[in-house]
Tab-separated table of C-alpha atoms and ligand atoms in Angstrom:
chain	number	residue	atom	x	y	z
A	14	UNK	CA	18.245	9.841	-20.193
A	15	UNK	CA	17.732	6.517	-19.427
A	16	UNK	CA	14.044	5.145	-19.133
A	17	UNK	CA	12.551	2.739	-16.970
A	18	UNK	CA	11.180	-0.456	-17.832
A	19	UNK	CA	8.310	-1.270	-15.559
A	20	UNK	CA	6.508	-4.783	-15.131
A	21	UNK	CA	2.748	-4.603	-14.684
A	22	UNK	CA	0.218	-7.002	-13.447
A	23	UNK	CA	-0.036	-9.248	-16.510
A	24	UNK	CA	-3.451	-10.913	-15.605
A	25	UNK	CA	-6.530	-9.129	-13.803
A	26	UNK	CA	-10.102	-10.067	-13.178
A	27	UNK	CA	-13.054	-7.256	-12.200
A	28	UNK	CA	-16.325	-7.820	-10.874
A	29	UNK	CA	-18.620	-7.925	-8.222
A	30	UNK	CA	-18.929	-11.605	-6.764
A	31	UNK	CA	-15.884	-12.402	-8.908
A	32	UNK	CA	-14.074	-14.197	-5.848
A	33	UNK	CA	-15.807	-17.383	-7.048
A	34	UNK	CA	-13.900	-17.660	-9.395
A	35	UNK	CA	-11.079	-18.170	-7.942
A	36	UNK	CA	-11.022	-21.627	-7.977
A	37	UNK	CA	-10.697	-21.138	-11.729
A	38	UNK	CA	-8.353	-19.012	-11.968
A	39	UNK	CA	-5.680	-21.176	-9.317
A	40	UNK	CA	-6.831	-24.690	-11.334
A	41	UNK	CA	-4.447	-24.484	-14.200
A	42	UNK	CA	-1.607	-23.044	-11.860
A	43	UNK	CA	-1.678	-26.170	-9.609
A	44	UNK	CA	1.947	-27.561	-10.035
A	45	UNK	CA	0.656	-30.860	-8.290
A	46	UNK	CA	-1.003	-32.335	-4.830
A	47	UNK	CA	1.202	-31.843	-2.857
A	48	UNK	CA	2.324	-27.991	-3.867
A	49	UNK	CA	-0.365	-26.019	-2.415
A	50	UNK	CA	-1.837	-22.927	-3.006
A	51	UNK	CA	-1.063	-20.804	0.807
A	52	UNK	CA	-3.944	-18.206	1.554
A	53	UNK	CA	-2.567	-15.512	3.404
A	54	UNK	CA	-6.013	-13.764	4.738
A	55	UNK	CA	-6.842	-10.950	6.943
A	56	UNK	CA	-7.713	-12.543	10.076
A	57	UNK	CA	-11.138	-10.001	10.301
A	58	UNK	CA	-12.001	-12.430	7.830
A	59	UNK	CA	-12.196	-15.516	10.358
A	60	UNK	CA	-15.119	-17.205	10.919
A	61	UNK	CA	-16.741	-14.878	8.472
A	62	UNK	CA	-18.878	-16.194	4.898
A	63	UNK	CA	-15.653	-15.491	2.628
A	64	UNK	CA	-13.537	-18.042	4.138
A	65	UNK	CA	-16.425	-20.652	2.620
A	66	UNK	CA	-15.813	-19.562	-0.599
A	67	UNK	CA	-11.900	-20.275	-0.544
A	68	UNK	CA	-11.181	-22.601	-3.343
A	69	UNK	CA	-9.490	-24.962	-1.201
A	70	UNK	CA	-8.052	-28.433	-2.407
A	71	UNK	CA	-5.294	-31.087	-1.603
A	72	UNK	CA	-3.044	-30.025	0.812
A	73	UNK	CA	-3.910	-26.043	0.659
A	74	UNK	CA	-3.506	-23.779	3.519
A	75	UNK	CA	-5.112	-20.782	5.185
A	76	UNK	CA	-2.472	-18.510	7.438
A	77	UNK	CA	-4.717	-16.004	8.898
A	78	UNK	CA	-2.705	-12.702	9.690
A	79	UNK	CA	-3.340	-10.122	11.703
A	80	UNK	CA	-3.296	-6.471	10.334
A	81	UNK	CA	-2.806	-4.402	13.687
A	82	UNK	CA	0.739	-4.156	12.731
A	83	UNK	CA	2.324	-3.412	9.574
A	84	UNK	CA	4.350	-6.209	8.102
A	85	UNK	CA	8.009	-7.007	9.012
A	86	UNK	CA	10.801	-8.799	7.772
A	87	UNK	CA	10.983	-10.955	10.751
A	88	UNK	CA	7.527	-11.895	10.672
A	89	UNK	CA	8.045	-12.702	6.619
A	90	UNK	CA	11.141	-14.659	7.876
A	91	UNK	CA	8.673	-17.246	9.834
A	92	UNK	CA	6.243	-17.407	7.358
A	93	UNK	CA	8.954	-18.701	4.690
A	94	UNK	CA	10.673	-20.776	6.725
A	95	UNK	CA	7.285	-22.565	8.284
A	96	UNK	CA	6.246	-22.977	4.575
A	97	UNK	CA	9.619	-24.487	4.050
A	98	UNK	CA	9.172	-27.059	6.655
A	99	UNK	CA	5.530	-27.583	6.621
A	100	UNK	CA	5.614	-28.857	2.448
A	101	UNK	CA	7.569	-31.404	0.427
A	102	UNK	CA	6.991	-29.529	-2.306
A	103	UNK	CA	7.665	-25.467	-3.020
A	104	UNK	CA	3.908	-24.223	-3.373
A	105	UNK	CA	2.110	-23.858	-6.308
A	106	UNK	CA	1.578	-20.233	-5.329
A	107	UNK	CA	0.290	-17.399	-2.819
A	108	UNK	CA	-2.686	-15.680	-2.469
A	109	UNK	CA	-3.411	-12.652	-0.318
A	110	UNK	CA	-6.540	-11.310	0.311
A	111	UNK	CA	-6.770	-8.001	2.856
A	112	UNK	CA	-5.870	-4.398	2.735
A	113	UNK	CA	-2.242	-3.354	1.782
A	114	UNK	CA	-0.891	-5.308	5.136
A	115	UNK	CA	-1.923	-8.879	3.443
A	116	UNK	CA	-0.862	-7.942	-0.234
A	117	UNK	CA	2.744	-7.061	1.087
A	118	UNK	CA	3.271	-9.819	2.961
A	119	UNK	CA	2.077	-12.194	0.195
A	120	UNK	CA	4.134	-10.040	-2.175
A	121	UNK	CA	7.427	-10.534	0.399
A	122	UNK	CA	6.860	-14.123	1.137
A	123	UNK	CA	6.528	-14.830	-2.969
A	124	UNK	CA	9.801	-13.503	-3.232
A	125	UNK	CA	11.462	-15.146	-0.298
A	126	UNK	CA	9.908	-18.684	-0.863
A	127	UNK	CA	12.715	-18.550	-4.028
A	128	UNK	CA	15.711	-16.098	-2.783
A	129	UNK	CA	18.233	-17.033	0.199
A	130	UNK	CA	18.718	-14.877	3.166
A	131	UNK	CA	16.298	-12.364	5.060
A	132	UNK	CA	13.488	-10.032	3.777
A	133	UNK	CA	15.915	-7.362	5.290
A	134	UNK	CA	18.818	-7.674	2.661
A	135	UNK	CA	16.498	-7.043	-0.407
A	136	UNK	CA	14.869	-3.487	1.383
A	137	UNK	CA	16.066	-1.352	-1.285
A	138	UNK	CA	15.917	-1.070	-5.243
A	139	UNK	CA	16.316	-3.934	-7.530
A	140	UNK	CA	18.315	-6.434	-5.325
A	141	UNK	CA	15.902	-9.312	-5.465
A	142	UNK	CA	17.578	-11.955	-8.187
A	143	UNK	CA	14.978	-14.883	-8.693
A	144	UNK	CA	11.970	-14.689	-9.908
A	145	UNK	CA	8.687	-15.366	-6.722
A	146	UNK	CA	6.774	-17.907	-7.116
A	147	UNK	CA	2.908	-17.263	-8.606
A	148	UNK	CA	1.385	-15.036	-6.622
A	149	UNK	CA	-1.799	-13.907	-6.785
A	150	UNK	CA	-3.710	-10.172	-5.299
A	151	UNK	CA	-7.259	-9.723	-3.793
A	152	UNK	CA	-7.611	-6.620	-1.805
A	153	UNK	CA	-10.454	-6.280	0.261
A	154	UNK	CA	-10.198	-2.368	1.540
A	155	UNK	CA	-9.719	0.391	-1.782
A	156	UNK	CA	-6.773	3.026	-1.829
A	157	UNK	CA	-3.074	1.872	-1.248
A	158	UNK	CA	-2.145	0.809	-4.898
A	159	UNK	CA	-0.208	-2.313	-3.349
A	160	UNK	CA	-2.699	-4.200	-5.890
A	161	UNK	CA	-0.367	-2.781	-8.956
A	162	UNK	CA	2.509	-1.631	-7.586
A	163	UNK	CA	6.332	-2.844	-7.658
A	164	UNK	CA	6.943	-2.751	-4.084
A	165	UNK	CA	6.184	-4.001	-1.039
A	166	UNK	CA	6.898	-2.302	2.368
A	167	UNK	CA	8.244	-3.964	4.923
A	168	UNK	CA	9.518	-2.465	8.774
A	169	UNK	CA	13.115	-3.885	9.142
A	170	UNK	CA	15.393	-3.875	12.179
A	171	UNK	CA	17.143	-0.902	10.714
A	172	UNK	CA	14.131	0.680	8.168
A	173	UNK	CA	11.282	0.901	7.020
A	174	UNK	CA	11.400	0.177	3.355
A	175	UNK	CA	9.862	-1.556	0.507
A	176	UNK	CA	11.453	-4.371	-1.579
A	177	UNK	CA	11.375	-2.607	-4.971
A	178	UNK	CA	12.231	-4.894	-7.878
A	179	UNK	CA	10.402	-6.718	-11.113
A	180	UNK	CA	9.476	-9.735	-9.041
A	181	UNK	CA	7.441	-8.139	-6.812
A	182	UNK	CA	4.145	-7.080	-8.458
A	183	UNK	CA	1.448	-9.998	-8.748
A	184	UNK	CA	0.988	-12.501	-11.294
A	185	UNK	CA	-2.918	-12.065	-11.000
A	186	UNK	CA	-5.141	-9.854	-9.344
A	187	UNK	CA	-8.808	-10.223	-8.355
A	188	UNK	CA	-11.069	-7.485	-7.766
A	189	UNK	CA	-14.344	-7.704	-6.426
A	190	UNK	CA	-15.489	-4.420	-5.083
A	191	UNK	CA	-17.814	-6.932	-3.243
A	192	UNK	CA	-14.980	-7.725	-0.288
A	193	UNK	CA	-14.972	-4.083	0.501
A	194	UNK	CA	-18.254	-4.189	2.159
A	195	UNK	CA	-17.795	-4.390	5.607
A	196	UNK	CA	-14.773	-1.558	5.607
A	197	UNK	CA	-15.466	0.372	8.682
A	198	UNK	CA	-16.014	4.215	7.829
A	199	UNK	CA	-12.873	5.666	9.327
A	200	UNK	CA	-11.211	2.700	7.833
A	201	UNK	CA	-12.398	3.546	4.038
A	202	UNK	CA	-11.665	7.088	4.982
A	203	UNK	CA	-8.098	6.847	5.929
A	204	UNK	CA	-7.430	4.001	3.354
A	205	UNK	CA	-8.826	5.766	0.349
A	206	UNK	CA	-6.931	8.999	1.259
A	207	UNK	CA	-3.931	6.922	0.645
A	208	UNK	CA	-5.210	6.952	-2.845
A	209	UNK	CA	-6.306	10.953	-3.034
A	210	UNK	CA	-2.760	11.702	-1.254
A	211	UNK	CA	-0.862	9.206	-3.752
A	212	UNK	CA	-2.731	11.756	-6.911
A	213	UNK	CA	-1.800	14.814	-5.255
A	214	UNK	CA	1.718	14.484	-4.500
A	215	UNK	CA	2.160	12.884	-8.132
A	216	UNK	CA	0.003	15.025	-9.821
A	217	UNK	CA	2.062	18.487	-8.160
A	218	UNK	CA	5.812	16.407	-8.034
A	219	UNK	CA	8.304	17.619	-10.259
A	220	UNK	CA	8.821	13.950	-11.253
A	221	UNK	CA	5.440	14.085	-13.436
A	222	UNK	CA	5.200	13.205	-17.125
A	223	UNK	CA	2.117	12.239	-19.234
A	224	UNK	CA	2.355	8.849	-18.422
A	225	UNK	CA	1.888	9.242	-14.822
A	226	UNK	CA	-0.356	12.272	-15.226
A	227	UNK	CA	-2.876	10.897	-17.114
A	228	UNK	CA	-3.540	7.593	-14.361
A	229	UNK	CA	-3.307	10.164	-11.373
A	230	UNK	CA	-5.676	12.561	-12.899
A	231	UNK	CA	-8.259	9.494	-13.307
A	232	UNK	CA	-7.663	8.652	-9.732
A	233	UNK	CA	-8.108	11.633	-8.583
A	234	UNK	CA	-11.592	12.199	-10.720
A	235	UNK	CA	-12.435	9.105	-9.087
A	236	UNK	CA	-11.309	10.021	-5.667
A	237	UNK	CA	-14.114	13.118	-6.257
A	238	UNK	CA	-17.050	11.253	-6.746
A	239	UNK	CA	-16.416	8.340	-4.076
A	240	UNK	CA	-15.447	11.158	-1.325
A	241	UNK	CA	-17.765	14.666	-2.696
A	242	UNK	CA	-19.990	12.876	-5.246
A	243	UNK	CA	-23.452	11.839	-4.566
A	244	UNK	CA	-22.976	8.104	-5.600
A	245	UNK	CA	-24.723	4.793	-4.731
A	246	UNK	CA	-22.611	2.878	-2.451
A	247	UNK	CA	-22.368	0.357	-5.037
A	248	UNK	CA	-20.766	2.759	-7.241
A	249	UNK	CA	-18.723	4.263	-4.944
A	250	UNK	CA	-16.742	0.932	-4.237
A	251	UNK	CA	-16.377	0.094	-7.621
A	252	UNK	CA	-15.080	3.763	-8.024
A	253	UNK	CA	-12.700	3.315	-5.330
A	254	UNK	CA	-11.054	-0.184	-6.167
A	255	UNK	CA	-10.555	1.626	-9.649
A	256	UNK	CA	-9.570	4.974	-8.279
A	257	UNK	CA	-6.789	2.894	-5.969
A	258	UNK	CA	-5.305	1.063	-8.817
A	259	UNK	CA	-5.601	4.209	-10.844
A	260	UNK	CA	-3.536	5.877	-8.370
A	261	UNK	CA	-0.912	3.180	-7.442
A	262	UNK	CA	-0.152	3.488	-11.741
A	263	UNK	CA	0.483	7.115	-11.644
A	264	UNK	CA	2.988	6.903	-8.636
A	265	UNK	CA	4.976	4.042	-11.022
A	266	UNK	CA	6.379	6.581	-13.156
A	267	UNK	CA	6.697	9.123	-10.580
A	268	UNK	CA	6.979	9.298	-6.984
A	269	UNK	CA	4.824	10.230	-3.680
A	270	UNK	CA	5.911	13.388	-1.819
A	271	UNK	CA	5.867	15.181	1.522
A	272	UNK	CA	2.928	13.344	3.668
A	273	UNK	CA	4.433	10.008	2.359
A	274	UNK	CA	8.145	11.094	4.071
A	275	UNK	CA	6.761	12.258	7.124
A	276	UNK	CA	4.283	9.599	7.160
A	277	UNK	CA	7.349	6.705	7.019
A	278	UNK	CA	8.868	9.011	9.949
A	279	UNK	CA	5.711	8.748	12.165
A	280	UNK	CA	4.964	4.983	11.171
A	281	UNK	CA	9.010	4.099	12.499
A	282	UNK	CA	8.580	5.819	15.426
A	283	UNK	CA	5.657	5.620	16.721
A	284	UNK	CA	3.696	2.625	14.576
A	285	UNK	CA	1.443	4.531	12.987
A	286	UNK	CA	-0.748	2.823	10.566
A	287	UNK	CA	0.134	3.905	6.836
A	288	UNK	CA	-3.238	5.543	6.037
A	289	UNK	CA	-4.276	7.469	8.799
A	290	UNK	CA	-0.756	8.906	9.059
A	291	UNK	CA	-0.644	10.112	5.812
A	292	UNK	CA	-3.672	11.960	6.848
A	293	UNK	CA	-2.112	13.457	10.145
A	294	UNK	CA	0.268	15.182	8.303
A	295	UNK	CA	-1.843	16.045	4.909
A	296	UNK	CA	-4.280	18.205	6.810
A	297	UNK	CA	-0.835	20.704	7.262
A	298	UNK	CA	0.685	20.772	4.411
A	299	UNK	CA	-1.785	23.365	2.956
A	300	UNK	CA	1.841	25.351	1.498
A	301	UNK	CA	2.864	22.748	-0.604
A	302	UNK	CA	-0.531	21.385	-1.590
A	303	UNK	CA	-3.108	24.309	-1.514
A	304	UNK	CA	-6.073	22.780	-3.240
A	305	UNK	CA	-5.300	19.408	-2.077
A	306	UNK	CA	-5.528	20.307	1.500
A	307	UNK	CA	-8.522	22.381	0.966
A	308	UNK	CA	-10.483	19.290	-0.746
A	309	UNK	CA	-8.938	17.028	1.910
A	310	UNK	CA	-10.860	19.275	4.672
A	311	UNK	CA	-14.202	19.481	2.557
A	312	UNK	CA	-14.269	15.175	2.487
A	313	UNK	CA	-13.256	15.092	6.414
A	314	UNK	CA	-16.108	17.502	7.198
A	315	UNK	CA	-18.496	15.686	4.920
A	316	UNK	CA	-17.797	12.289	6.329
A	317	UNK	CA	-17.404	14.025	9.335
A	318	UNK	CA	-14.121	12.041	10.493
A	319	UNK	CA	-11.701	13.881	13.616
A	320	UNK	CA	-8.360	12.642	13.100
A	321	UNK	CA	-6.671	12.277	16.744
A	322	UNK	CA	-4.329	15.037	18.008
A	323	UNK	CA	-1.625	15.508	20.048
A	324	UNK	CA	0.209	12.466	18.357
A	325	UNK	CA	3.603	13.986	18.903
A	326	UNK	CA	2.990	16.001	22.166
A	327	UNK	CA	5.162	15.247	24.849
A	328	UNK	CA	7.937	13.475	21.996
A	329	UNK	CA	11.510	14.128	22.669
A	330	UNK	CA	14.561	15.908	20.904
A	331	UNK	CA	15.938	12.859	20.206
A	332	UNK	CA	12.875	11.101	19.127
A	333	UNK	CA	11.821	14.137	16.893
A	334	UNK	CA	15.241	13.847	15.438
A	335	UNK	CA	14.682	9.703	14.407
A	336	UNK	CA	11.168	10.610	12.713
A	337	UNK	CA	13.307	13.909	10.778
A	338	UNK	CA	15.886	11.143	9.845
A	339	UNK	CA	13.906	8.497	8.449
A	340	UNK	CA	12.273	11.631	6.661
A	341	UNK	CA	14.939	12.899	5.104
A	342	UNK	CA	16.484	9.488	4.539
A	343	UNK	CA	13.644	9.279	1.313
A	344	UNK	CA	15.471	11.469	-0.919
A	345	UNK	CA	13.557	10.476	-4.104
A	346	UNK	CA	10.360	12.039	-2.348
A	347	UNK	CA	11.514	15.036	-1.409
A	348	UNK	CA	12.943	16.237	-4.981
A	349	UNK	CA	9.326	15.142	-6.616
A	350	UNK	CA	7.871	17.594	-4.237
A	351	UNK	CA	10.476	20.550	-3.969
A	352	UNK	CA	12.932	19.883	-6.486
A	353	UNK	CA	16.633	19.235	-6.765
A	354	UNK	CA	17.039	22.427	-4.121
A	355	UNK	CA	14.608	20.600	-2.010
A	356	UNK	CA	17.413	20.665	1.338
A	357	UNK	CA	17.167	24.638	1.015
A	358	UNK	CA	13.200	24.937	1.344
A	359	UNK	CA	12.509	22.159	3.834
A	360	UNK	CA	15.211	22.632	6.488
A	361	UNK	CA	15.766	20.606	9.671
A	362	UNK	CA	13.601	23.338	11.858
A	363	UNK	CA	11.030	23.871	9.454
A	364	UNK	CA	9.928	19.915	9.195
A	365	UNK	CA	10.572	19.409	13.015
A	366	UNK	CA	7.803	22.451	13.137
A	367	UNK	CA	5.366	20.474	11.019
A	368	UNK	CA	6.109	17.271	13.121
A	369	UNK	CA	5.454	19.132	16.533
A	370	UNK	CA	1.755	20.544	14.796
A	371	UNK	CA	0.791	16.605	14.771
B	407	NAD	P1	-4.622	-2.656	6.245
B	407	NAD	O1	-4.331	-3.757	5.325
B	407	NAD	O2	-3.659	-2.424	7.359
B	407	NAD	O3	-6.071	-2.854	6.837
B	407	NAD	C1	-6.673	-1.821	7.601
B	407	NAD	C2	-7.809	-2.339	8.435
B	407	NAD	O4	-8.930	-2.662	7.614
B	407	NAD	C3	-7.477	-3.606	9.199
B	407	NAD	O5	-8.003	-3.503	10.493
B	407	NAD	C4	-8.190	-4.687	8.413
B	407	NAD	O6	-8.513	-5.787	9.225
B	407	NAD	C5	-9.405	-3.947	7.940
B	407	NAD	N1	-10.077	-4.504	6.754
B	407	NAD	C6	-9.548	-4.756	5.527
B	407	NAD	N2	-10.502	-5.193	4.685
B	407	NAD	C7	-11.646	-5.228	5.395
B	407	NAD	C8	-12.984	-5.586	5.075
B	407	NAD	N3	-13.342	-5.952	3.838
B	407	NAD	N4	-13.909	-5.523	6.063
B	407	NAD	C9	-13.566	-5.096	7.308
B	407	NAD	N5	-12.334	-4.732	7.661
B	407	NAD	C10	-11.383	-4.793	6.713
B	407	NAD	O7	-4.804	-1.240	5.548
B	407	NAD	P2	-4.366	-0.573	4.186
B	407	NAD	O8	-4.539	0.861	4.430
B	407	NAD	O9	-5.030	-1.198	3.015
B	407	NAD	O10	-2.836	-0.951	4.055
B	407	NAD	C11	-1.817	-0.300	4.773
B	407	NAD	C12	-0.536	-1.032	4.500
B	407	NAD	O11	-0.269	-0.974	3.112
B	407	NAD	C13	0.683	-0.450	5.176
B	407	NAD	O12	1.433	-1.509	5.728
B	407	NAD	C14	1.442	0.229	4.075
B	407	NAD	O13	2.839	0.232	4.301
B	407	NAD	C15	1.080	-0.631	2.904
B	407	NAD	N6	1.189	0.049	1.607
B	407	NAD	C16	1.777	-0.622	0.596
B	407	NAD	C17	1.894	-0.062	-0.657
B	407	NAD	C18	2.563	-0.814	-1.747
B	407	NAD	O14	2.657	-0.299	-2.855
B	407	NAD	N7	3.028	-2.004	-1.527
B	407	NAD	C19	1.372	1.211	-0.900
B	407	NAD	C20	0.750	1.888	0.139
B	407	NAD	C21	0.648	1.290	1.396
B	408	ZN	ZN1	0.618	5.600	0.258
């Protein structure tokens, strides 16, 4: 048996109000005036109080992005390249501040600021050979783990598929359960059940070993009070940004399962958004995760939330058969879930049944 050697965030600040210092933090990574820190920000964010408190100097830069999409290679592409051309210098670093969208495409650009090519040819495990450049993590939305995590997930002309490698995860990350404030409620919903689904399917995987059991199992605690508990709001957000990086630990040393593979299917096909897919297909897999499910149901009714139905009605053959590809295609989640028989439980028929429930 050979064991994994995982990088983790070296260098993390927590604490509400603790964007301001920021500016701090950046100072002593400033290579000079003209390499600038670029702020990659959630464009939600425009116009709004936070961009004020942006430690700006020299020649730094703001790129607002959109999150409507996911992120994709391409759109990394232009990104590095308009860096490229905009700077004499290579920047001092880059900061991201959003929801999982902004933190991957911060973690991507990082890593393509230094390495030739497209974002497409390092999809995959371990391809990536140079170090990023500094970059830095400040979510504003609790639950995908991208905050800790060694990947970052990119759509690609042919996949959908993270960059996995020892350069990816941040240098520093900043969290301030105070930029989760204006979440919408759906929002927190679907993007925290990232975080509930990412403890369940580690927590039941065959993959699981004390390591990753004992950070799911706090997540998942965590997950209880935010989502059943009877908690100040307050609490609850510094509860979640914990319970999310909780969460996104556990799955390091293990794996997601089932929702996650179908999830990837449904987010190829038809572009739907990471957390609220993972919950379309959750709220039937009551076989594989019994208790899961049933607590899933008791924090939809509570927070009262209707997922939207009929997402695959009127799909074709062929089109089921793409989302059952891309599905299958994620071997490493399927054996955490079923085990190394995994191709004789969950046959072709019996996931194109769970698609067509959706
Ligand atoms: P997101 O980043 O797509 O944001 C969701 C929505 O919340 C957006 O409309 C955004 O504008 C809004 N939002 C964010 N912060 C807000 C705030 N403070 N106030 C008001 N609105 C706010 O959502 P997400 O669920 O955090 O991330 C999903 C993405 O993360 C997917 O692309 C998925 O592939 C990726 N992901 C990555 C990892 C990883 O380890 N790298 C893990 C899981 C998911
Ligand atoms: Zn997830």
């Amino acid at each position: 048996m050979k064991y994994r050697n995982f990088p983790m965030v070296p260098r993390v600040v927590f604490g509400h109000g603790s964007f301001l210092q920021l500016g701090e933090i950046l100072m002593p990574k400033r290579k000079s005036s003209e390499a600038p820190f670029i702020f990659f920000i959630d464009d939600v964010f425009e116009g709004q109080p936070l961009i004020t408190e942006v430690p700006l100097l020299f020649n730094d830069q703001i790129i607002f992005i959109s999150s409507e999409e996911e992120p994709k290679t391409a759109q990394v592409d232009v990104l590095v390249a308009k860096i490229k051309e905009s700077f004499t210098e290579m920047p001092s670093g880059i900061v991201g501040i959003g929801g999982g969208t902004l933190l991957d495409v911060a973690k991507a650009v990082a890593i393509m600021l230094t390495n030739p090519g497209s974002a497409a040819e390092y999809q995959g495990w371990d391809l990536v050979k140079k170090p990023a450049i500094y970059h830095v993590g400040i979510p504003t939305i609790s639950g995908t783990g991208a905050e800790v995590s060694r990947t970052t997930v990119l759509m690609g002309p042919e996949k959908k598929l993270g960059i996995n490698s020892d350069h990816t995860p941040f240098d520093q990350v900043l969290l301030d359960p105070k930029l989760t404030h204006g979440v919408p409620k759906e929002q927190w919903f679907y993007t925290g059940m990232d975080c509930y689904i990412h403890c369940i399917e580690s927590l039941n995987g065959t993959y699981l070993n004390a390591f990753s059991q004992s950070y799911g199992e706090k997540a998942l605690d965590l997950c209880h009070e935010v989502y059943l508990g009877d908690i100040s709001k307050e609490e609850s957000r510094d509860k979640l940004m914990m319970a999310s990086w909780h969460g996104g630990m556990s799955i390091a040393y293990s794996q997601v399962g089932i929702a996650h593979a179908m999830s990837y299917g449904l987010s190829y096909l038809l572009g739907v958004k990471h957390g609220i897919g993972n919950c379309l297909v959750f709220q039937y897999l009551e076989e594989f995760y019994p208790e899961g499910v049933k607590v899933f149901k008791q924090m939809q009714e509570k927070h009262q939330i209707k997922l939207p139905t009929g997402i695959c009605a009127g799909l074709s053959e062929e089109q089921f058969d793409i989302m059952i590809q891309v599905s299958f295609g994620l071997v490493p989640l399927w054996e955490n879930a079923l085990g190394d028989n995994w191709k004789e439980i969950m046959s072709y028929d019996r996931l194109l049944q769970l698609f067509k429930k959706i």
